[in-house]
Amino acid sequence: MGAKWVFATKNPHKLAEVQNLLEGILDIEGLPSDVPEAPEPHADLYGNALAKATFYAQHLGLPVIAEDSGLFVPALGGQPGVQSAHFGGPARLLEAMRDLSDRRAYFTAVVVAYISSRKYFFSTGFWQGEIAETPRGSEGFGYDPVFIPAGRKETVAELGQAWKQHHSHRSRAFRKLVKMLQGISPQE
Ligand code: ITT
């Protein structure tokens, strides 16, 4: 299976999704529990993914994969977007969209595999859909109870984790990343 990578996330749902997705393909372990929170100072997902990866690679002295993701709603000017983790979740989103008929939305995940400041690889995944009128379903995390993927009537939280693994922004980004990393050694 090759070399080991640290998936530098503090979000246990993200870690579980990615470990499940990459089982038998890429050897991924989580962060040690005592590491500090990485800074996410940028206004874009690329900058924050790279900031997280750089921070943890330097802290641990290991090759790191990091991801920054968010839910973008064009009718809200792109909110919650890069601030998705701090926006207030589905309840605040539904409140902000109460009178909006344009309910289109998309998830984006930006992933970076970081070996050194001279050797790192970006991959991106998108997932289009719309925002439900009320939360539905019990699986997943974050905005999964209010996100209806294009072509479906159910929310991601209703469709479930196994279905999400085949379709999500995160799974798309990681599948591309795995192809990119073929033949790449996580050594400088
Ligand atoms: P790390 O920074 O430690 O990885 P985080 O949850 O803070 O964990 P982000 O800064 O990338 O991660 O914020 C992403 C937020 O976007 C996440 O907390 C959710 O609110 C939302 N989000 C991203 N992917 C999602 C998904 O698959 N399902 C539901 N919500 C998602």
mmCIF file with all atom_site columns, C-alpha atoms and ligand atoms in Angstrom:
data_model
loop_
_atom_site.group_PDB
_atom_site.id
_atom_site.type_symbol
_atom_site.label_atom_id
_atom_site.label_alt_id
_atom_site.label_comp_id
_atom_site.label_asym_id
_atom_site.label_entity_id
_atom_site.label_seq_id
_atom_site.pdbx_PDB_ins_code
_atom_site.Cartn_x
_atom_site.Cartn_y
_atom_site.Cartn_z
_atom_site.occupancy
_atom_site.B_iso_or_equiv
_atom_site.pdbx_formal_charge
_atom_site.auth_seq_id
_atom_site.auth_comp_id
_atom_site.auth_asym_id
_atom_site.auth_atom_id
_atom_site.pdbx_PDB_model_num
ATOM   1   C CA  . MET A 1 1   ? 0.000   0.000  0.000  1.00 0.00 ? 1   MET A CA  1
ATOM   2   C CA  . GLY A 1 2   ? 3.072   2.243  0.211  1.00 0.00 ? 2   GLY A CA  1
ATOM   3   C CA  . ALA A 1 3   ? 3.999   5.065  2.556  1.00 0.00 ? 3   ALA A CA  1
ATOM   4   C CA  . LYS A 1 4   ? 1.962   6.457  5.433  1.00 0.00 ? 4   LYS A CA  1
ATOM   5   C CA  . TRP A 1 5   ? 0.301   9.880  5.376  1.00 0.00 ? 5   TRP A CA  1
ATOM   6   C CA  . VAL A 1 6   ? -1.211  11.844 8.243  1.00 0.00 ? 6   VAL A CA  1
ATOM   7   C CA  . PHE A 1 7   ? -4.662  13.223 7.388  1.00 0.00 ? 7   PHE A CA  1
ATOM   8   C CA  . ALA A 1 8   ? -4.493  16.476 9.330  1.00 0.00 ? 8   ALA A CA  1
ATOM   9   C CA  . THR A 1 9   ? -8.075  17.133 10.373 1.00 0.00 ? 9   THR A CA  1
ATOM   10  C CA  . LYS A 1 10  ? -9.643  17.824 13.764 1.00 0.00 ? 10  LYS A CA  1
ATOM   11  C CA  . ASN A 1 11  ? -13.032 16.769 12.368 1.00 0.00 ? 11  ASN A CA  1
ATOM   12  C CA  . PRO A 1 12  ? -13.601 13.065 13.232 1.00 0.00 ? 12  PRO A CA  1
ATOM   13  C CA  . HIS A 1 13  ? -16.324 12.753 10.552 1.00 0.00 ? 13  HIS A CA  1
ATOM   14  C CA  . LYS A 1 14  ? -13.929 13.846 7.816  1.00 0.00 ? 14  LYS A CA  1
ATOM   15  C CA  . LEU A 1 15  ? -11.293 11.398 9.078  1.00 0.00 ? 15  LEU A CA  1
ATOM   16  C CA  . ALA A 1 16  ? -13.775 8.495  9.130  1.00 0.00 ? 16  ALA A CA  1
ATOM   17  C CA  . GLU A 1 17  ? -14.995 9.308  5.607  1.00 0.00 ? 17  GLU A CA  1
ATOM   18  C CA  . VAL A 1 18  ? -11.476 9.477  4.210  1.00 0.00 ? 18  VAL A CA  1
ATOM   19  C CA  . GLN A 1 19  ? -10.181 6.377  6.011  1.00 0.00 ? 19  GLN A CA  1
ATOM   20  C CA  . ASN A 1 20  ? -13.167 4.460  4.689  1.00 0.00 ? 20  ASN A CA  1
ATOM   21  C CA  . LEU A 1 21  ? -12.707 5.808  1.176  1.00 0.00 ? 21  LEU A CA  1
ATOM   22  C CA  . LEU A 1 22  ? -8.966  5.032  1.030  1.00 0.00 ? 22  LEU A CA  1
ATOM   23  C CA  . GLU A 1 23  ? -9.021  1.654  2.772  1.00 0.00 ? 23  GLU A CA  1
ATOM   24  C CA  . GLY A 1 24  ? -6.572  -0.664 1.000  1.00 0.00 ? 24  GLY A CA  1
ATOM   25  C CA  . ILE A 1 25  ? -5.478  2.181  -1.300 1.00 0.00 ? 25  ILE A CA  1
ATOM   26  C CA  . LEU A 1 26  ? -3.562  4.717  0.782  1.00 0.00 ? 26  LEU A CA  1
ATOM   27  C CA  . ASP A 1 27  ? -2.370  4.351  4.368  1.00 0.00 ? 27  ASP A CA  1
ATOM   28  C CA  . ILE A 1 28  ? -3.906  7.262  6.323  1.00 0.00 ? 28  ILE A CA  1
ATOM   29  C CA  . GLU A 1 29  ? -3.728  7.979  10.044 1.00 0.00 ? 29  GLU A CA  1
ATOM   30  C CA  . GLY A 1 30  ? -5.302  10.782 12.100 1.00 0.00 ? 30  GLY A CA  1
ATOM   31  C CA  . LEU A 1 31  ? -3.611  13.531 14.072 1.00 0.00 ? 31  LEU A CA  1
ATOM   32  C CA  . PRO A 1 32  ? -2.285  12.836 17.579 1.00 0.00 ? 32  PRO A CA  1
ATOM   33  C CA  . SER A 1 33  ? -4.863  14.153 20.065 1.00 0.00 ? 33  SER A CA  1
ATOM   34  C CA  . ASP A 1 34  ? -2.602  16.775 21.676 1.00 0.00 ? 34  ASP A CA  1
ATOM   35  C CA  . VAL A 1 35  ? -1.675  18.816 18.579 1.00 0.00 ? 35  VAL A CA  1
ATOM   36  C CA  . PRO A 1 36  ? -2.763  22.472 18.504 1.00 0.00 ? 36  PRO A CA  1
ATOM   37  C CA  . GLU A 1 37  ? -5.371  23.836 16.090 1.00 0.00 ? 37  GLU A CA  1
ATOM   38  C CA  . ALA A 1 38  ? -3.874  24.983 12.762 1.00 0.00 ? 38  ALA A CA  1
ATOM   39  C CA  . PRO A 1 39  ? -4.455  28.566 11.629 1.00 0.00 ? 39  PRO A CA  1
ATOM   40  C CA  . GLU A 1 40  ? -6.911  29.068 8.737  1.00 0.00 ? 40  GLU A CA  1
ATOM   41  C CA  . PRO A 1 41  ? -6.166  32.727 7.952  1.00 0.00 ? 41  PRO A CA  1
ATOM   42  C CA  . HIS A 1 42  ? -7.115  32.888 4.272  1.00 0.00 ? 42  HIS A CA  1
ATOM   43  C CA  . ALA A 1 43  ? -10.262 33.874 2.391  1.00 0.00 ? 43  ALA A CA  1
ATOM   44  C CA  . ASP A 1 44  ? -10.008 30.881 0.051  1.00 0.00 ? 44  ASP A CA  1
ATOM   45  C CA  . LEU A 1 45  ? -10.006 27.099 0.425  1.00 0.00 ? 45  LEU A CA  1
ATOM   46  C CA  . TYR A 1 46  ? -6.641  26.638 -1.337 1.00 0.00 ? 46  TYR A CA  1
ATOM   47  C CA  . GLY A 1 47  ? -4.815  28.980 1.029  1.00 0.00 ? 47  GLY A CA  1
ATOM   48  C CA  . ASN A 1 48  ? -6.343  27.391 4.113  1.00 0.00 ? 48  ASN A CA  1
ATOM   49  C CA  . ALA A 1 49  ? -5.722  23.796 2.958  1.00 0.00 ? 49  ALA A CA  1
ATOM   50  C CA  . LEU A 1 50  ? -2.062  24.659 2.358  1.00 0.00 ? 50  LEU A CA  1
ATOM   51  C CA  . ALA A 1 51  ? -1.817  26.558 5.684  1.00 0.00 ? 51  ALA A CA  1
ATOM   52  C CA  . LYS A 1 52  ? -3.170  23.520 7.586  1.00 0.00 ? 52  LYS A CA  1
ATOM   53  C CA  . ALA A 1 53  ? -0.891  21.091 5.735  1.00 0.00 ? 53  ALA A CA  1
ATOM   54  C CA  . THR A 1 54  ? 2.221   23.238 6.241  1.00 0.00 ? 54  THR A CA  1
ATOM   55  C CA  . PHE A 1 55  ? 1.465   23.771 9.925  1.00 0.00 ? 55  PHE A CA  1
ATOM   56  C CA  . TYR A 1 56  ? 1.013   20.067 10.723 1.00 0.00 ? 56  TYR A CA  1
ATOM   57  C CA  . ALA A 1 57  ? 3.854   18.853 8.460  1.00 0.00 ? 57  ALA A CA  1
ATOM   58  C CA  . GLN A 1 58  ? 6.238   21.193 10.327 1.00 0.00 ? 58  GLN A CA  1
ATOM   59  C CA  . HIS A 1 59  ? 4.755   20.300 13.707 1.00 0.00 ? 59  HIS A CA  1
ATOM   60  C CA  . LEU A 1 60  ? 4.954   16.520 13.149 1.00 0.00 ? 60  LEU A CA  1
ATOM   61  C CA  . GLY A 1 61  ? 7.865   16.276 10.705 1.00 0.00 ? 61  GLY A CA  1
ATOM   62  C CA  . LEU A 1 62  ? 5.734   13.934 8.548  1.00 0.00 ? 62  LEU A CA  1
ATOM   63  C CA  . PRO A 1 63  ? 4.068   14.040 5.133  1.00 0.00 ? 63  PRO A CA  1
ATOM   64  C CA  . VAL A 1 64  ? 0.567   15.408 5.578  1.00 0.00 ? 64  VAL A CA  1
ATOM   65  C CA  . ILE A 1 65  ? -2.700  15.489 3.673  1.00 0.00 ? 65  ILE A CA  1
ATOM   66  C CA  . ALA A 1 66  ? -5.015  18.376 4.639  1.00 0.00 ? 66  ALA A CA  1
ATOM   67  C CA  . GLU A 1 67  ? -8.387  19.491 3.330  1.00 0.00 ? 67  GLU A CA  1
ATOM   68  C CA  . ASP A 1 68  ? -10.441 22.664 3.469  1.00 0.00 ? 68  ASP A CA  1
ATOM   69  C CA  . SER A 1 69  ? -14.060 22.460 2.384  1.00 0.00 ? 69  SER A CA  1
ATOM   70  C CA  . GLY A 1 70  ? -17.271 24.436 2.422  1.00 0.00 ? 70  GLY A CA  1
ATOM   71  C CA  . LEU A 1 71  ? -20.837 24.829 1.210  1.00 0.00 ? 71  LEU A CA  1
ATOM   72  C CA  . PHE A 1 72  ? -21.396 27.700 -1.240 1.00 0.00 ? 72  PHE A CA  1
ATOM   73  C CA  . VAL A 1 73  ? -24.844 29.219 -1.841 1.00 0.00 ? 73  VAL A CA  1
ATOM   74  C CA  . PRO A 1 74  ? -24.829 31.654 -4.797 1.00 0.00 ? 74  PRO A CA  1
ATOM   75  C CA  . ALA A 1 75  ? -28.076 33.362 -3.645 1.00 0.00 ? 75  ALA A CA  1
ATOM   76  C CA  . LEU A 1 76  ? -26.281 34.252 -0.379 1.00 0.00 ? 76  LEU A CA  1
ATOM   77  C CA  . GLY A 1 77  ? -23.273 35.657 -2.221 1.00 0.00 ? 77  GLY A CA  1
ATOM   78  C CA  . GLY A 1 78  ? -21.339 32.417 -1.700 1.00 0.00 ? 78  GLY A CA  1
ATOM   79  C CA  . GLN A 1 79  ? -21.973 32.083 2.047  1.00 0.00 ? 79  GLN A CA  1
ATOM   80  C CA  . PRO A 1 80  ? -21.304 30.113 4.198  1.00 0.00 ? 80  PRO A CA  1
ATOM   81  C CA  . GLY A 1 81  ? -18.360 29.230 1.905  1.00 0.00 ? 81  GLY A CA  1
ATOM   82  C CA  . VAL A 1 82  ? -14.920 29.283 3.480  1.00 0.00 ? 82  VAL A CA  1
ATOM   83  C CA  . GLN A 1 83  ? -16.589 30.095 6.837  1.00 0.00 ? 83  GLN A CA  1
ATOM   84  C CA  . SER A 1 84  ? -18.839 26.988 6.769  1.00 0.00 ? 84  SER A CA  1
ATOM   85  C CA  . ALA A 1 85  ? -17.425 25.525 9.989  1.00 0.00 ? 85  ALA A CA  1
ATOM   86  C CA  . HIS A 1 86  ? -18.155 28.780 11.883 1.00 0.00 ? 86  HIS A CA  1
ATOM   87  C CA  . PHE A 1 87  ? -21.373 29.932 10.210 1.00 0.00 ? 87  PHE A CA  1
ATOM   88  C CA  . GLY A 1 88  ? -23.888 28.352 12.562 1.00 0.00 ? 88  GLY A CA  1
ATOM   89  C CA  . GLY A 1 89  ? -24.816 25.158 10.749 1.00 0.00 ? 89  GLY A CA  1
ATOM   90  C CA  . PRO A 1 90  ? -28.073 24.091 9.073  1.00 0.00 ? 90  PRO A CA  1
ATOM   91  C CA  . ALA A 1 91  ? -30.325 26.087 11.407 1.00 0.00 ? 91  ALA A CA  1
ATOM   92  C CA  . ARG A 1 92  ? -28.705 29.426 10.561 1.00 0.00 ? 92  ARG A CA  1
ATOM   93  C CA  . LEU A 1 93  ? -28.525 28.534 6.871  1.00 0.00 ? 93  LEU A CA  1
ATOM   94  C CA  . LEU A 1 94  ? -32.250 27.719 6.681  1.00 0.00 ? 94  LEU A CA  1
ATOM   95  C CA  . GLU A 1 95  ? -33.048 30.961 8.496  1.00 0.00 ? 95  GLU A CA  1
ATOM   96  C CA  . ALA A 1 96  ? -30.885 32.966 6.039  1.00 0.00 ? 96  ALA A CA  1
ATOM   97  C CA  . MET A 1 97  ? -32.650 31.255 3.094  1.00 0.00 ? 97  MET A CA  1
ATOM   98  C CA  . ARG A 1 98  ? -36.211 31.500 4.451  1.00 0.00 ? 98  ARG A CA  1
ATOM   99  C CA  . ASP A 1 99  ? -37.487 33.747 1.670  1.00 0.00 ? 99  ASP A CA  1
ATOM   100 C CA  . LEU A 1 100 ? -35.203 32.545 -1.127 1.00 0.00 ? 100 LEU A CA  1
ATOM   101 C CA  . SER A 1 101 ? -36.597 30.552 -4.050 1.00 0.00 ? 101 SER A CA  1
ATOM   102 C CA  . ASP A 1 102 ? -33.159 30.024 -5.651 1.00 0.00 ? 102 ASP A CA  1
ATOM   103 C CA  . ARG A 1 103 ? -31.928 27.211 -3.426 1.00 0.00 ? 103 ARG A CA  1
ATOM   104 C CA  . ARG A 1 104 ? -28.953 26.056 -5.515 1.00 0.00 ? 104 ARG A CA  1
ATOM   105 C CA  . ALA A 1 105 ? -25.772 25.202 -3.618 1.00 0.00 ? 105 ALA A CA  1
ATOM   106 C CA  . TYR A 1 106 ? -22.526 23.325 -4.062 1.00 0.00 ? 106 TYR A CA  1
ATOM   107 C CA  . PHE A 1 107 ? -19.893 21.779 -1.855 1.00 0.00 ? 107 PHE A CA  1
ATOM   108 C CA  . THR A 1 108 ? -16.218 22.208 -2.667 1.00 0.00 ? 108 THR A CA  1
ATOM   109 C CA  . ALA A 1 109 ? -13.291 20.290 -1.164 1.00 0.00 ? 109 ALA A CA  1
ATOM   110 C CA  . VAL A 1 110 ? -9.695  21.331 -1.739 1.00 0.00 ? 110 VAL A CA  1
ATOM   111 C CA  . VAL A 1 111 ? -7.170  18.688 -0.714 1.00 0.00 ? 111 VAL A CA  1
ATOM   112 C CA  . VAL A 1 112 ? -3.406  19.039 -0.578 1.00 0.00 ? 112 VAL A CA  1
ATOM   113 C CA  . ALA A 1 113 ? -0.794  16.305 -0.136 1.00 0.00 ? 113 ALA A CA  1
ATOM   114 C CA  . TYR A 1 114 ? 2.200   18.102 1.345  1.00 0.00 ? 114 TYR A CA  1
ATOM   115 C CA  . ILE A 1 115 ? 5.719   16.676 1.414  1.00 0.00 ? 115 ILE A CA  1
ATOM   116 C CA  . SER A 1 116 ? 7.737   19.913 1.474  1.00 0.00 ? 116 SER A CA  1
ATOM   117 C CA  . SER A 1 117 ? 7.498   23.537 0.341  1.00 0.00 ? 117 SER A CA  1
ATOM   118 C CA  . ARG A 1 118 ? 8.876   22.325 -3.007 1.00 0.00 ? 118 ARG A CA  1
ATOM   119 C CA  . LYS A 1 119 ? 6.703   19.216 -3.323 1.00 0.00 ? 119 LYS A CA  1
ATOM   120 C CA  . TYR A 1 120 ? 2.954   19.362 -2.796 1.00 0.00 ? 120 TYR A CA  1
ATOM   121 C CA  . PHE A 1 121 ? -0.122  18.409 -4.827 1.00 0.00 ? 121 PHE A CA  1
ATOM   122 C CA  . PHE A 1 122 ? -3.612  19.954 -4.916 1.00 0.00 ? 122 PHE A CA  1
ATOM   123 C CA  . SER A 1 123 ? -6.850  18.253 -5.886 1.00 0.00 ? 123 SER A CA  1
ATOM   124 C CA  . THR A 1 124 ? -10.397 19.663 -5.930 1.00 0.00 ? 124 THR A CA  1
ATOM   125 C CA  . GLY A 1 125 ? -13.867 18.125 -5.850 1.00 0.00 ? 125 GLY A CA  1
ATOM   126 C CA  . PHE A 1 126 ? -17.278 19.771 -6.423 1.00 0.00 ? 126 PHE A CA  1
ATOM   127 C CA  . TRP A 1 127 ? -20.790 18.540 -5.616 1.00 0.00 ? 127 TRP A CA  1
ATOM   128 C CA  . GLN A 1 128 ? -23.861 20.376 -6.891 1.00 0.00 ? 128 GLN A CA  1
ATOM   129 C CA  . GLY A 1 129 ? -27.314 20.314 -5.382 1.00 0.00 ? 129 GLY A CA  1
ATOM   130 C CA  . GLU A 1 130 ? -29.842 22.434 -3.512 1.00 0.00 ? 130 GLU A CA  1
ATOM   131 C CA  . ILE A 1 131 ? -30.819 23.319 0.031  1.00 0.00 ? 131 ILE A CA  1
ATOM   132 C CA  . ALA A 1 132 ? -33.883 21.589 1.521  1.00 0.00 ? 132 ALA A CA  1
ATOM   133 C CA  . GLU A 1 133 ? -36.712 23.547 3.226  1.00 0.00 ? 133 GLU A CA  1
ATOM   134 C CA  . THR A 1 134 ? -36.208 21.602 6.481  1.00 0.00 ? 134 THR A CA  1
ATOM   135 C CA  . PRO A 1 135 ? -33.477 19.262 7.824  1.00 0.00 ? 135 PRO A CA  1
ATOM   136 C CA  . ARG A 1 136 ? -34.021 15.544 7.089  1.00 0.00 ? 136 ARG A CA  1
ATOM   137 C CA  . GLY A 1 137 ? -32.086 12.362 7.913  1.00 0.00 ? 137 GLY A CA  1
ATOM   138 C CA  . SER A 1 138 ? -29.649 11.312 10.604 1.00 0.00 ? 138 SER A CA  1
ATOM   139 C CA  . GLU A 1 139 ? -26.352 10.298 8.953  1.00 0.00 ? 139 GLU A CA  1
ATOM   140 C CA  . GLY A 1 140 ? -23.247 12.380 8.233  1.00 0.00 ? 140 GLY A CA  1
ATOM   141 C CA  . PHE A 1 141 ? -22.328 15.771 9.702  1.00 0.00 ? 141 PHE A CA  1
ATOM   142 C CA  . GLY A 1 142 ? -22.490 19.519 9.115  1.00 0.00 ? 142 GLY A CA  1
ATOM   143 C CA  . TYR A 1 143 ? -24.857 20.489 6.302  1.00 0.00 ? 143 TYR A CA  1
ATOM   144 C CA  . ASP A 1 144 ? -25.664 16.886 5.246  1.00 0.00 ? 144 ASP A CA  1
ATOM   145 C CA  . PRO A 1 145 ? -29.267 17.097 6.621  1.00 0.00 ? 145 PRO A CA  1
ATOM   146 C CA  . VAL A 1 146 ? -30.073 20.078 4.361  1.00 0.00 ? 146 VAL A CA  1
ATOM   147 C CA  . PHE A 1 147 ? -28.108 19.262 1.162  1.00 0.00 ? 147 PHE A CA  1
ATOM   148 C CA  . ILE A 1 148 ? -30.034 17.522 -1.653 1.00 0.00 ? 148 ILE A CA  1
ATOM   149 C CA  . PRO A 1 149 ? -27.595 16.333 -4.346 1.00 0.00 ? 149 PRO A CA  1
ATOM   150 C CA  . ALA A 1 150 ? -28.531 17.125 -7.963 1.00 0.00 ? 150 ALA A CA  1
ATOM   151 C CA  . GLY A 1 151 ? -30.828 14.465 -9.415 1.00 0.00 ? 151 GLY A CA  1
ATOM   152 C CA  . ARG A 1 152 ? -32.070 13.258 -5.984 1.00 0.00 ? 152 ARG A CA  1
ATOM   153 C CA  . LYS A 1 153 ? -34.996 14.122 -3.702 1.00 0.00 ? 153 LYS A CA  1
ATOM   154 C CA  . GLU A 1 154 ? -33.412 12.954 -0.425 1.00 0.00 ? 154 GLU A CA  1
ATOM   155 C CA  . THR A 1 155 ? -30.825 14.832 1.636  1.00 0.00 ? 155 THR A CA  1
ATOM   156 C CA  . VAL A 1 156 ? -27.306 13.411 2.083  1.00 0.00 ? 156 VAL A CA  1
ATOM   157 C CA  . ALA A 1 157 ? -28.206 12.572 5.690  1.00 0.00 ? 157 ALA A CA  1
ATOM   158 C CA  . GLU A 1 158 ? -31.088 10.440 4.354  1.00 0.00 ? 158 GLU A CA  1
ATOM   159 C CA  . LEU A 1 159 ? -29.084 8.886  1.499  1.00 0.00 ? 159 LEU A CA  1
ATOM   160 C CA  . GLY A 1 160 ? -26.495 7.699  4.028  1.00 0.00 ? 160 GLY A CA  1
ATOM   161 C CA  . GLN A 1 161 ? -22.771 7.359  4.363  1.00 0.00 ? 161 GLN A CA  1
ATOM   162 C CA  . ALA A 1 162 ? -22.245 4.512  1.872  1.00 0.00 ? 162 ALA A CA  1
ATOM   163 C CA  . TRP A 1 163 ? -24.002 6.493  -0.866 1.00 0.00 ? 163 TRP A CA  1
ATOM   164 C CA  . LYS A 1 164 ? -22.156 9.689  0.065  1.00 0.00 ? 164 LYS A CA  1
ATOM   165 C CA  . GLN A 1 165 ? -18.797 7.924  -0.331 1.00 0.00 ? 165 GLN A CA  1
ATOM   166 C CA  . HIS A 1 166 ? -19.443 7.433  -4.042 1.00 0.00 ? 166 HIS A CA  1
ATOM   167 C CA  . HIS A 1 167 ? -20.616 10.961 -4.809 1.00 0.00 ? 167 HIS A CA  1
ATOM   168 C CA  . SER A 1 168 ? -19.331 13.627 -2.439 1.00 0.00 ? 168 SER A CA  1
ATOM   169 C CA  . HIS A 1 169 ? -16.980 16.534 -3.157 1.00 0.00 ? 169 HIS A CA  1
ATOM   170 C CA  . ARG A 1 170 ? -14.530 14.927 -0.709 1.00 0.00 ? 170 ARG A CA  1
ATOM   171 C CA  . SER A 1 171 ? -14.588 11.522 -2.386 1.00 0.00 ? 171 SER A CA  1
ATOM   172 C CA  . ARG A 1 172 ? -14.114 13.128 -5.822 1.00 0.00 ? 172 ARG A CA  1
ATOM   173 C CA  . ALA A 1 173 ? -11.133 15.162 -4.625 1.00 0.00 ? 173 ALA A CA  1
ATOM   174 C CA  . PHE A 1 174 ? -9.502  12.183 -2.915 1.00 0.00 ? 174 PHE A CA  1
ATOM   175 C CA  . ARG A 1 175 ? -10.010 9.814  -5.855 1.00 0.00 ? 175 ARG A CA  1
ATOM   176 C CA  . LYS A 1 176 ? -8.181  12.301 -8.093 1.00 0.00 ? 176 LYS A CA  1
ATOM   177 C CA  . LEU A 1 177 ? -5.464  12.790 -5.476 1.00 0.00 ? 177 LEU A CA  1
ATOM   178 C CA  . VAL A 1 178 ? -4.809  9.043  -5.276 1.00 0.00 ? 178 VAL A CA  1
ATOM   179 C CA  . LYS A 1 179 ? -4.219  8.957  -9.044 1.00 0.00 ? 179 LYS A CA  1
ATOM   180 C CA  . MET A 1 180 ? -1.857  11.935 -8.781 1.00 0.00 ? 180 MET A CA  1
ATOM   181 C CA  . LEU A 1 181 ? 0.157   10.311 -5.994 1.00 0.00 ? 181 LEU A CA  1
ATOM   182 C CA  . GLN A 1 182 ? 0.811   7.095  -7.909 1.00 0.00 ? 182 GLN A CA  1
ATOM   183 C CA  . GLY A 1 183 ? 4.563   6.740  -8.149 1.00 0.00 ? 183 GLY A CA  1
ATOM   184 C CA  . ILE A 1 184 ? 5.186   9.708  -5.823 1.00 0.00 ? 184 ILE A CA  1
ATOM   185 C CA  . SER A 1 185 ? 7.216   9.013  -2.718 1.00 0.00 ? 185 SER A CA  1
ATOM   186 C CA  . PRO A 1 186 ? 6.327   11.109 0.338  1.00 0.00 ? 186 PRO A CA  1
ATOM   187 C CA  . GLN A 1 187 ? 10.026  11.766 0.827  1.00 0.00 ? 187 GLN A CA  1
ATOM   188 C CA  . GLU A 1 188 ? 11.690  14.957 -0.308 1.00 0.00 ? 188 GLU A CA  1
HETATM 189 P P1  . ITT B 2 .   ? -10.558 20.642 9.972  1.00 0.00 ? 1   ITT B P1  1
HETATM 190 O O1  . ITT B 2 .   ? -10.280 22.089 9.602  1.00 0.00 ? 1   ITT B O1  1
HETATM 191 O O2  . ITT B 2 .   ? -9.880  20.251 11.232 1.00 0.00 ? 1   ITT B O2  1
HETATM 192 O O3  . ITT B 2 .   ? -10.288 19.699 8.834  1.00 0.00 ? 1   ITT B O3  1
HETATM 193 P P2  . ITT B 2 .   ? -13.330 21.530 9.965  1.00 0.00 ? 1   ITT B P2  1
HETATM 194 O O4  . ITT B 2 .   ? -14.653 20.834 10.145 1.00 0.00 ? 1   ITT B O4  1
HETATM 195 O O5  . ITT B 2 .   ? -13.104 22.817 10.720 1.00 0.00 ? 1   ITT B O5  1
HETATM 196 O O6  . ITT B 2 .   ? -12.140 20.481 10.280 1.00 0.00 ? 1   ITT B O6  1
HETATM 197 P P3  . ITT B 2 .   ? -13.188 23.025 7.496  1.00 0.00 ? 1   ITT B P3  1
HETATM 198 O O7  . ITT B 2 .   ? -12.488 24.187 8.103  1.00 0.00 ? 1   ITT B O7  1
HETATM 199 O O8  . ITT B 2 .   ? -12.732 22.525 6.146  1.00 0.00 ? 1   ITT B O8  1
HETATM 200 O O9  . ITT B 2 .   ? -13.105 21.731 8.431  1.00 0.00 ? 1   ITT B O9  1
HETATM 201 O O10 . ITT B 2 .   ? -14.743 23.344 7.453  1.00 0.00 ? 1   ITT B O10 1
HETATM 202 C C1  . ITT B 2 .   ? -15.569 22.620 6.632  1.00 0.00 ? 1   ITT B C1  1
HETATM 203 C C2  . ITT B 2 .   ? -17.009 22.807 7.070  1.00 0.00 ? 1   ITT B C2  1
HETATM 204 O O11 . ITT B 2 .   ? -17.834 22.742 5.873  1.00 0.00 ? 1   ITT B O11 1
HETATM 205 C C3  . ITT B 2 .   ? -17.488 21.656 7.940  1.00 0.00 ? 1   ITT B C3  1
HETATM 206 O O12 . ITT B 2 .   ? -17.255 21.911 9.320  1.00 0.00 ? 1   ITT B O12 1
HETATM 207 C C4  . ITT B 2 .   ? -18.980 21.596 7.585  1.00 0.00 ? 1   ITT B C4  1
HETATM 208 O O13 . ITT B 2 .   ? -19.700 22.600 8.264  1.00 0.00 ? 1   ITT B O13 1
HETATM 209 C C5  . ITT B 2 .   ? -18.966 21.943 6.096  1.00 0.00 ? 1   ITT B C5  1
HETATM 210 N N1  . ITT B 2 .   ? -18.811 20.705 5.301  1.00 0.00 ? 1   ITT B N1  1
HETATM 211 C C6  . ITT B 2 .   ? -17.714 20.350 4.563  1.00 0.00 ? 1   ITT B C6  1
HETATM 212 N N2  . ITT B 2 .   ? -17.884 19.135 4.020  1.00 0.00 ? 1   ITT B N2  1
HETATM 213 C C7  . ITT B 2 .   ? -19.096 18.695 4.416  1.00 0.00 ? 1   ITT B C7  1
HETATM 214 C C8  . ITT B 2 .   ? -19.840 17.512 4.200  1.00 0.00 ? 1   ITT B C8  1
HETATM 215 O O14 . ITT B 2 .   ? -19.343 16.503 3.499  1.00 0.00 ? 1   ITT B O14 1
HETATM 216 N N3  . ITT B 2 .   ? -21.051 17.419 4.746  1.00 0.00 ? 1   ITT B N3  1
HETATM 217 C C9  . ITT B 2 .   ? -21.562 18.409 5.472  1.00 0.00 ? 1   ITT B C9  1
HETATM 218 N N4  . ITT B 2 .   ? -20.945 19.556 5.758  1.00 0.00 ? 1   ITT B N4  1
HETATM 219 C C10 . ITT B 2 .   ? -19.710 19.717 5.225  1.00 0.00 ? 1   ITT B C10 1
#
